[in-house]
Amino acid sequence: MVTKQLKDTSDGVDLRRADSLAREIFSDVANKWALLIIEALGDDTLRFTRLRDGVEGISHKMLSQNLRMLERNGLVERTVHPTVPPRVDYALTEPGRALRATVDGMCAWTQRHLGHIEASRQRFDG
Amino acid sequence: MVTKQLKDTSDGVDLRRADSLAREIFSDVANKWALLIIEALGDDTLRFTRLRDGVEGISHKMLSQNLRMLERNGLVERTVHPTVPPRVDYALTEPGRALRATVDGMCAWTQRHLGHIEASRQRFDG
DNA sequence: CCGGATCCTTGAGGATACTG
DNA sequence: CAGTATCCTCAAGGATCCGG
């Protein structure tokens, strides 16, 4: 059986299909809170509460939910210390750090285009 | 008056403050549909309907909404041809293409870690 | 301290219909 | 064809409490 190979203009990720695994992962990762958490973690190892402080505006629930999602996808490693009161540490895994590099890119991009965007907004809103 | 300068580990973007302009822009851009639209546009100039086909699963409304948002932020240029029926073309602006580069990075990352993530998920779900 | 469960509110987002 | 508006639904997300 011959399978037809579609030509990809860019780098051949089939995010086009809404039901593909790639697209599913992309949808998990491409959301504000997940990216901000990854950015906040950086190279550090942070406890839940400390991490919460690092991401302004995030709720207890959102942080917890997103951390579980990131852990499930293997981007974040969760270490539980059997002390009392419990202590839980979070850190990026290797894949997580790799992703962080591109998120850094997005942050830098934001910074670099602040002016242009603000101007464009004013033009548009007027 | 001396203002204390916080040290930034990475590249000094103050996405930490939920109310800063940078954070606002980041929140606009860091969402699934916006990124998929940017990716779908690539270097092309596409009409509304064609773009809609390029992003599987997106609704008319979401596409319209996100396009207006991207246009407002100056990432997408909208060209209306005064024909009948009307024809509207969308293309990335320079800042838009710059952002696309980092989105490409995210796509490549997704592709590269598909296996690891799928495995991690199975471990986690079991 | 960590984080799951529960309740409740708001807004994201789909379907449809209508204007230019 | 493009795009806005309207209605409707359901899930995202906040506040709170409890249990480990």
Short mmCIF file of C-alpha atoms (C1' of nucleotides) in Angstrom, two decimals:
data_model
loop_
_atom_site.label_atom_id
_atom_site.label_comp_id
_atom_site.label_asym_id
_atom_site.label_seq_id
_atom_site.Cartn_x
_atom_site.Cartn_y
_atom_site.Cartn_z
CA MET A 1 0.00 0.00 0.00
CA VAL A 2 1.27 3.38 -1.00
CA THR A 3 0.73 6.25 1.40
CA LYS A 4 0.75 9.66 -0.13
CA GLN A 5 3.27 11.94 1.46
CA LEU A 6 2.12 15.52 1.85
CA LYS A 7 4.72 18.17 1.33
CA ASP A 8 5.27 20.42 4.29
CA THR A 9 6.29 24.00 3.70
CA SER A 10 7.99 24.46 7.05
CA ASP A 11 9.23 21.75 9.38
CA GLY A 12 6.73 19.02 8.84
CA VAL A 13 4.75 19.02 12.06
CA ASP A 14 1.23 17.88 11.43
CA LEU A 15 -0.45 20.27 13.81
CA ARG A 16 -2.94 20.67 11.03
CA ARG A 17 -4.94 17.68 12.17
CA ALA A 18 -6.94 18.63 15.21
CA ASP A 19 -6.96 15.05 16.44
CA SER A 20 -3.27 14.26 16.07
CA LEU A 21 -1.09 13.67 19.10
CA ALA A 22 1.14 16.58 18.10
CA ARG A 23 -1.78 18.94 18.01
CA GLU A 24 -3.01 17.66 21.37
CA ILE A 25 0.36 18.29 22.97
CA PHE A 26 0.59 21.69 21.33
CA SER A 27 -2.78 22.62 22.76
CA ASP A 28 -1.66 21.53 26.21
CA VAL A 29 1.49 23.58 26.06
CA ALA A 30 0.40 26.64 24.10
CA ASN A 31 -1.49 28.33 26.86
CA LYS A 32 -0.61 31.29 28.96
CA TRP A 33 -0.37 29.63 32.35
CA ALA A 34 1.69 26.66 31.23
CA LEU A 35 4.21 28.91 29.52
CA LEU A 36 4.40 31.31 32.43
CA ILE A 37 5.02 28.44 34.82
CA ILE A 38 7.78 27.06 32.64
CA GLU A 39 9.29 30.52 32.44
CA ALA A 40 9.04 30.98 36.20
CA LEU A 41 10.70 27.67 36.90
CA GLY A 42 13.72 28.40 34.77
CA ASP A 43 16.70 26.47 36.03
CA ASP A 44 15.46 26.52 39.60
CA THR A 45 13.85 24.01 41.86
CA LEU A 46 10.86 25.61 43.48
CA ARG A 47 8.26 24.64 46.02
CA PHE A 48 4.59 24.98 45.24
CA THR A 49 4.06 28.20 47.17
CA ARG A 50 7.22 29.80 45.93
CA LEU A 51 6.24 28.97 42.38
CA ARG A 52 2.83 30.47 43.02
CA ASP A 53 4.52 33.72 43.99
CA GLY A 54 6.63 33.56 40.85
CA VAL A 55 3.59 33.61 38.59
CA GLU A 56 1.56 36.64 39.50
CA GLY A 57 -2.17 36.28 39.20
CA ILE A 58 -2.28 32.51 39.06
CA SER A 59 -4.72 30.80 41.38
CA HIS A 60 -4.00 27.84 43.57
CA LYS A 61 -6.19 25.71 41.38
CA MET A 62 -4.68 26.77 38.04
CA LEU A 63 -1.17 26.20 39.30
CA SER A 64 -2.05 22.78 40.64
CA GLN A 65 -3.89 21.78 37.48
CA ASN A 66 -1.19 22.97 35.10
CA LEU A 67 1.56 21.40 37.15
CA ARG A 68 -0.18 18.06 36.96
CA MET A 69 -0.57 18.47 33.21
CA LEU A 70 3.08 19.40 32.78
CA GLU A 71 4.12 16.49 34.96
CA ARG A 72 1.97 14.13 32.93
CA ASN A 73 3.67 15.28 29.75
CA GLY A 74 7.06 14.85 31.35
CA LEU A 75 8.04 18.52 31.26
CA VAL A 76 8.16 18.98 34.99
CA GLU A 77 9.52 16.70 37.66
CA ARG A 78 7.74 16.59 40.99
CA THR A 79 9.67 15.56 44.08
CA VAL A 80 7.85 14.87 47.31
CA HIS A 81 9.83 15.03 50.54
CA PRO A 82 8.23 12.83 53.19
CA THR A 83 8.47 15.44 55.90
CA VAL A 84 5.82 17.07 57.95
CA PRO A 85 4.57 19.43 56.85
CA PRO A 86 5.11 18.02 53.36
CA ARG A 87 7.54 19.66 50.99
CA VAL A 88 7.16 19.34 47.25
CA ASP A 89 9.73 20.51 44.75
CA TYR A 90 9.20 21.25 41.09
CA ALA A 91 11.82 21.49 38.39
CA LEU A 92 11.95 21.33 34.62
CA THR A 93 13.04 18.09 33.01
CA GLU A 94 15.34 18.07 30.00
CA PRO A 95 12.45 18.36 27.52
CA GLY A 96 10.99 21.05 29.72
CA ARG A 97 14.19 23.06 29.57
CA ALA A 98 14.30 22.63 25.82
CA LEU A 99 10.84 24.09 25.58
CA ARG A 100 11.81 26.90 27.89
CA ALA A 101 14.39 28.00 25.36
CA THR A 102 11.69 28.71 22.83
CA VAL A 103 9.51 30.37 25.44
CA ASP A 104 12.45 32.63 26.21
CA GLY A 105 12.33 33.49 22.55
CA MET A 106 8.71 34.51 22.84
CA CYS A 107 9.47 36.66 25.87
CA ALA A 108 12.32 38.35 24.09
CA TRP A 109 10.07 38.91 21.10
CA THR A 110 7.45 40.52 23.31
CA GLN A 111 10.04 42.79 24.83
CA ARG A 112 11.49 43.77 21.48
CA HIS A 113 8.12 44.67 19.96
CA LEU A 114 6.47 46.39 22.88
CA GLY A 115 6.68 49.76 21.18
CA HIS A 116 5.46 48.65 17.81
CA ILE A 117 2.53 46.80 19.34
CA GLU A 118 1.50 49.61 21.62
CA ALA A 119 1.52 52.02 18.69
CA SER A 120 -0.41 49.61 16.52
CA ARG A 121 -3.01 49.24 19.23
CA GLN A 122 -3.53 52.96 19.52
CA ARG A 123 -3.91 53.26 15.78
CA PHE A 124 -6.40 50.42 15.74
CA ASP A 125 -8.42 51.63 18.71
CA GLY A 126 -8.74 55.10 17.31
CA MET B 1 15.41 58.22 44.99
CA VAL B 2 17.04 54.88 44.52
CA THR B 3 15.07 52.20 42.78
CA LYS B 4 16.09 48.70 43.56
CA GLN B 5 16.95 46.76 40.47
CA LEU B 6 15.80 43.18 40.54
CA LYS B 7 18.15 40.73 38.96
CA ASP B 8 16.69 38.78 36.11
CA THR B 9 17.94 35.29 35.51
CA SER B 10 16.98 35.23 31.85
CA ASP B 11 16.30 38.13 29.56
CA GLY B 12 14.64 40.67 31.77
CA VAL B 13 11.06 40.68 30.56
CA ASP B 14 8.71 41.70 33.31
CA LEU B 15 6.01 39.21 32.56
CA ARG B 16 5.88 38.73 36.30
CA ARG B 17 3.45 41.61 36.78
CA ALA B 18 0.02 40.56 35.67
CA ASP B 19 -0.91 44.13 34.81
CA SER B 20 2.13 45.07 32.73
CA LEU B 21 1.81 45.69 29.02
CA ALA B 22 4.26 42.90 28.28
CA ARG B 23 2.19 40.42 30.21
CA GLU B 24 -0.95 41.59 28.47
CA ILE B 25 0.60 41.06 25.04
CA PHE B 26 1.97 37.71 26.09
CA SER B 27 -1.48 36.62 27.20
CA ASP B 28 -2.91 37.68 23.86
CA VAL B 29 -0.34 35.79 21.89
CA ALA B 30 0.24 32.72 24.05
CA ASN B 31 -2.91 30.90 23.15
CA LYS B 32 -3.49 27.95 20.92
CA TRP B 33 -5.59 29.57 18.21
CA ALA B 34 -3.42 32.64 17.77
CA LEU B 35 -0.30 30.53 17.40
CA LEU B 36 -1.94 28.10 15.01
CA ILE B 37 -3.14 30.96 12.84
CA ILE B 38 0.32 32.48 12.73
CA GLU B 39 1.74 29.10 11.84
CA ALA B 40 -0.88 28.58 9.13
CA LEU B 41 -0.20 31.95 7.59
CA GLY B 42 3.50 31.37 7.25
CA ASP B 43 4.88 33.40 4.37
CA ASP B 44 1.63 33.25 2.47
CA THR B 45 -1.18 35.66 1.83
CA LEU B 46 -4.45 33.92 2.50
CA ARG B 47 -8.10 34.73 2.30
CA PHE B 48 -10.38 34.25 5.24
CA THR B 49 -11.90 30.99 4.09
CA ARG B 50 -8.61 29.55 2.95
CA LEU B 51 -7.10 30.38 6.30
CA ARG B 52 -10.02 28.72 7.99
CA ASP B 53 -9.25 25.53 6.10
CA GLY B 54 -5.61 25.82 7.13
CA VAL B 55 -6.44 25.69 10.80
CA GLU B 56 -8.44 22.56 11.38
CA GLY B 57 -11.07 22.74 14.05
CA ILE B 58 -11.26 26.52 14.29
CA SER B 59 -14.69 28.07 14.11
CA HIS B 60 -15.66 31.05 12.03
CA LYS B 61 -16.01 33.13 15.15
CA MET B 62 -12.68 32.17 16.72
CA LEU B 63 -10.83 32.88 13.50
CA SER B 64 -12.51 36.24 13.11
CA GLN B 65 -11.90 37.18 16.72
CA ASN B 66 -8.26 36.14 16.76
CA LEU B 67 -7.57 37.82 13.44
CA ARG B 68 -8.89 41.08 14.77
CA MET B 69 -6.75 40.70 17.86
CA LEU B 70 -3.65 39.94 15.81
CA GLU B 71 -4.39 42.85 13.53
CA ARG B 72 -4.81 45.15 16.51
CA ASN B 73 -1.42 44.12 17.81
CA GLY B 74 0.12 44.67 14.40
CA LEU B 75 1.08 41.04 13.77
CA VAL B 76 -1.24 40.55 10.85
CA GLU B 77 -2.03 42.84 7.97
CA ARG B 78 -5.53 42.86 6.58
CA THR B 79 -6.09 43.92 2.99
CA VAL B 80 -9.60 44.50 1.71
CA HIS B 81 -10.18 44.39 -2.03
CA PRO B 82 -13.19 46.48 -2.97
CA THR B 83 -14.64 43.85 -5.26
CA VAL B 84 -17.92 42.08 -5.14
CA PRO B 85 -18.08 39.66 -3.56
CA PRO B 86 -15.48 41.13 -1.21
CA ARG B 87 -12.05 39.63 -0.97
CA VAL B 88 -9.91 40.00 2.14
CA ASP B 89 -6.30 38.95 2.35
CA TYR B 90 -4.31 38.26 5.47
CA ALA B 91 -0.57 38.14 5.82
CA LEU B 92 1.96 38.35 8.62
CA THR B 93 3.71 41.64 9.19
CA GLU B 94 7.41 41.82 9.97
CA PRO B 95 6.84 41.45 13.74
CA GLY B 96 4.40 38.67 12.97
CA ARG B 97 7.01 36.79 10.97
CA ALA B 98 9.51 37.27 13.77
CA LEU B 99 7.10 35.68 16.17
CA ARG B 100 6.46 32.89 13.74
CA ALA B 101 10.10 31.94 13.97
CA THR B 102 9.73 31.15 17.66
CA VAL B 103 6.44 29.36 17.04
CA ASP B 104 8.27 27.23 14.52
CA GLY B 105 10.59 26.41 17.38
CA MET B 106 7.68 25.24 19.48
CA CYS B 107 6.40 23.08 16.65
CA ALA B 108 9.79 21.53 16.13
CA TRP B 109 10.04 20.92 19.87
CA THR B 110 6.67 19.17 19.85
CA GLN B 111 7.75 16.98 16.99
CA ARG B 112 11.07 16.12 18.59
CA HIS B 113 9.55 15.11 21.92
CA LEU B 114 6.46 13.27 20.76
CA GLY B 115 7.85 9.94 21.85
CA HIS B 116 9.06 11.06 25.23
CA ILE B 117 5.79 12.75 25.99
CA GLU B 118 3.63 9.87 24.88
CA ALA B 119 5.65 7.52 27.06
CA SER B 120 5.49 9.88 30.00
CA ARG B 121 1.75 10.09 29.64
CA GLN B 122 1.32 6.34 29.68
CA ARG B 123 3.46 6.09 32.77
CA PHE B 124 1.47 8.82 34.46
CA ASP B 125 -1.94 7.50 33.50
CA GLY B 126 -1.12 4.02 34.72
"C1'" DC C 1 2.42 22.82 53.16
"C1'" DC C 2 0.37 20.46 49.46
"C1'" DG C 3 -3.51 19.70 46.74
"C1'" DG C 4 -7.92 17.40 45.90
"C1'" DA C 5 -13.13 18.18 46.07
"C1'" DT C 6 -17.03 21.16 45.81
"C1'" DC C 7 -19.74 24.92 44.64
"C1'" DC C 8 -20.60 28.80 41.94
"C1'" DT C 9 -19.81 32.43 38.51
"C1'" DT C 10 -18.25 34.10 34.36
"C1'" DG C 11 -16.76 34.00 29.88
"C1'" DA C 12 -15.03 31.07 25.97
"C1'" DG C 13 -16.67 29.36 22.21
"C1'" DG C 14 -20.23 26.98 18.82
"C1'" DA C 15 -24.41 27.51 15.78
"C1'" DT C 16 -27.19 30.39 13.36
"C1'" DA C 17 -28.85 34.31 11.01
"C1'" DC C 18 -28.32 38.80 9.04
"C1'" DT C 19 -25.75 42.98 6.64
"C1'" DG C 20 -22.53 44.87 3.08
"C1'" DC D 1 -17.26 36.09 0.77
"C1'" DA D 2 -16.40 38.47 4.96
"C1'" DG D 3 -17.80 39.67 9.34
"C1'" DT D 4 -20.81 41.01 13.24
"C1'" DA D 5 -24.45 40.04 16.48
"C1'" DT D 6 -27.36 36.99 19.11
"C1'" DC D 7 -28.36 33.23 21.69
"C1'" DC D 8 -27.10 29.27 24.20
"C1'" DT D 9 -24.21 25.85 26.40
"C1'" DC D 10 -20.58 24.09 28.92
"C1'" DA D 11 -16.18 24.22 30.73
"C1'" DA D 12 -12.53 27.37 32.59
"C1'" DG D 13 -11.47 29.21 36.51
"C1'" DG D 14 -12.01 31.51 41.45
"C1'" DA D 15 -13.11 30.84 46.48
"C1'" DT D 16 -13.38 27.85 50.07
"C1'" DC D 17 -12.97 23.80 52.85
"C1'" DC D 18 -11.08 19.57 54.24
"C1'" DG D 19 -7.99 15.79 54.47
"C1'" DG D 20 -2.94 13.78 54.30
#
